[in-house]
Amino acid sequence: MKRGLIACMASLALVGCSGNTASETPQALDITPAVFDAGELSQTLAEAIRFRTISAPGFEAESADDFDAFRAFLAERFPLIHSRLEITELGGHSVIFTWRGSDAELAPVIFLAHQDVVPVEPGTEERWTYPAFDGVIADGLVWGRGTMDMKGHLITLLSAVERHLAEGTQPARTVYLALGADEEVGGAGARAAADYIARTGQHAWFTLDEGGFTIMENPVSGTPAAMIAVAEKGYMTVEITARARGGHSSTPPQHTSVGLLARALVQIEEAPFEHGLDGGPTRAMIAALAPQASGMAGFAMRHSGLFGPVLTERFMADDASRALLGTTIAPTIVQGGIKDNVLPQESRALVNLRLHPRDTTDSALAHLRASIADLDGVTIEPWGSINDAPPVAATEGPAWDLIAGAALAFAPEGTPAVPMMLTATTDARAFADVSENLYRYAPVRAGMDDVARIHGDDEHIAVEDLPRMAAYFHAVIGAAVRADADR
Ligand SMILES: [Zn+2]
């Protein structure tokens, strides 16, 4: 996961004020939580952290043995999963486990967790309280790279399934556990897992991945909010090429390719995409938080139809929140010319777009091309791998009631379940064609500073979060595998 939640939460400060009336929907799931041992889970996680399962360019050879060793560790630690579930290797250390349901007609459910972590940025090692790969348990925390993103999630998810197997749970519907090994560098493992499910001809009821947490002091009211990501933005980079006559710079044309490219970039930036509260979960996010807000802001949030323009203006004033309302445009690379007195025949730029669900890669490309249609010699083409924003998951109905209702069962009383959009990408996007309802959430009780530590220094997770996470996954799986769960 990249830092998408920060953008989302930072935006809330804009509409924020104090107050704390509880939200009423959905109902907390009525369950008796399974009891997991915090000491055992934290030991297992600490061991998991010690495997340097790093995915980053240049780390492939160095990490290969650690990925193998990590898998051997999981096999030893979760023997029932490894003896009773079908194991399919997907290449590149990614793997999918199939826990076969008794009724092949029922839509399966998919749980994702990636095994890989990002490296520690060279030169920042000294900033860590404990070395990033030592797996230290201290001060009520498990420290290390991957504790939050996302070996804590992975270990507690597998612990929940292992417990179900020990308890003799017989699922009516099939459960897939897809453990990618390259989420941080493109997610080929997730795509391979999705292809595997596609070949079975099945269409899943929901997929659960990382991305949302229970934020303990949300910026609107300072009280907890279970932030459940029901959407994420799409991704597209375009290459803009400007061509003009070459030759000696003493007799230039009116516009060199560099000048033409500059003009194209200006025109693209000055033709922004549509921005607004609709077409994604932003209006639903505002509605879910509205009961917590008081004063004028609370009134506006509770009447977002009437106050749409006011709320939109507030969101537009800040980079993080503006990103929630529309497709963003970011020129990131420009290249052109080799010598100060030579006319460059070709100059190019890369522009990175993060696509709001209301736009597609095709419509975005058409929009960009229209914005430079008057410029001769400039072309725009997609560059690298691109993907539309996956469909927005349901925020009502059985899947939402299960995921969000279970979240509330493990959250402090009065916590609202808040649907949101990640501005970053997750592995879940690969499952858009084989699954309804992509959700991203784990019941970690996080502060904004905890979220900021993901991919940063001193990443850690509270020991007390781990049994709650395992119990949450245990509850979600137990409820989901029942034949009538999706009705
Ligand atoms: Zn991640």
Short mmCIF file of N, CA and C and ligand atoms in Angstrom, two decimals, residues 1-2 114 116 149-150 183-184 210 455, ligand 1:
data_model
loop_
_atom_site.label_atom_id
_atom_site.label_comp_id
_atom_site.label_asym_id
_atom_site.label_seq_id
_atom_site.Cartn_x
_atom_site.Cartn_y
_atom_site.Cartn_z
N MET A 1 0.84 -1.20 0.00
CA MET A 1 0.00 0.00 0.00
C MET A 1 0.87 1.25 0.00
N LYS A 2 0.48 2.21 -0.78
CA LYS A 2 1.13 3.51 -0.71
C LYS A 2 0.28 4.35 0.27
N HIS A 114 -0.17 -9.29 0.94
CA HIS A 114 1.10 -9.44 0.22
C HIS A 114 2.25 -9.72 1.18
N ASP A 116 5.47 -9.18 0.46
CA ASP A 116 6.64 -8.33 0.26
C ASP A 116 6.54 -7.03 1.06
N ASP A 149 2.37 -2.85 6.95
CA ASP A 149 2.21 -3.03 5.50
C ASP A 149 3.05 -4.19 5.03
N MET A 150 2.49 -5.45 5.07
CA MET A 150 1.29 -5.80 5.75
C MET A 150 1.37 -7.18 6.37
N GLU A 183 3.51 -6.71 -4.46
CA GLU A 183 2.54 -5.61 -4.46
C GLU A 183 3.22 -4.27 -4.59
N GLU A 184 4.40 -4.16 -3.98
CA GLU A 184 5.08 -2.87 -3.95
C GLU A 184 5.76 -2.53 -5.27
N GLU A 210 -5.88 -4.85 2.16
CA GLU A 210 -5.43 -3.79 3.07
C GLU A 210 -5.83 -2.40 2.55
N HIS A 455 5.89 2.70 5.03
CA HIS A 455 6.97 3.00 4.07
C HIS A 455 7.98 3.98 4.66
ZN ZN B 1 0.82 -2.90 1.20
#
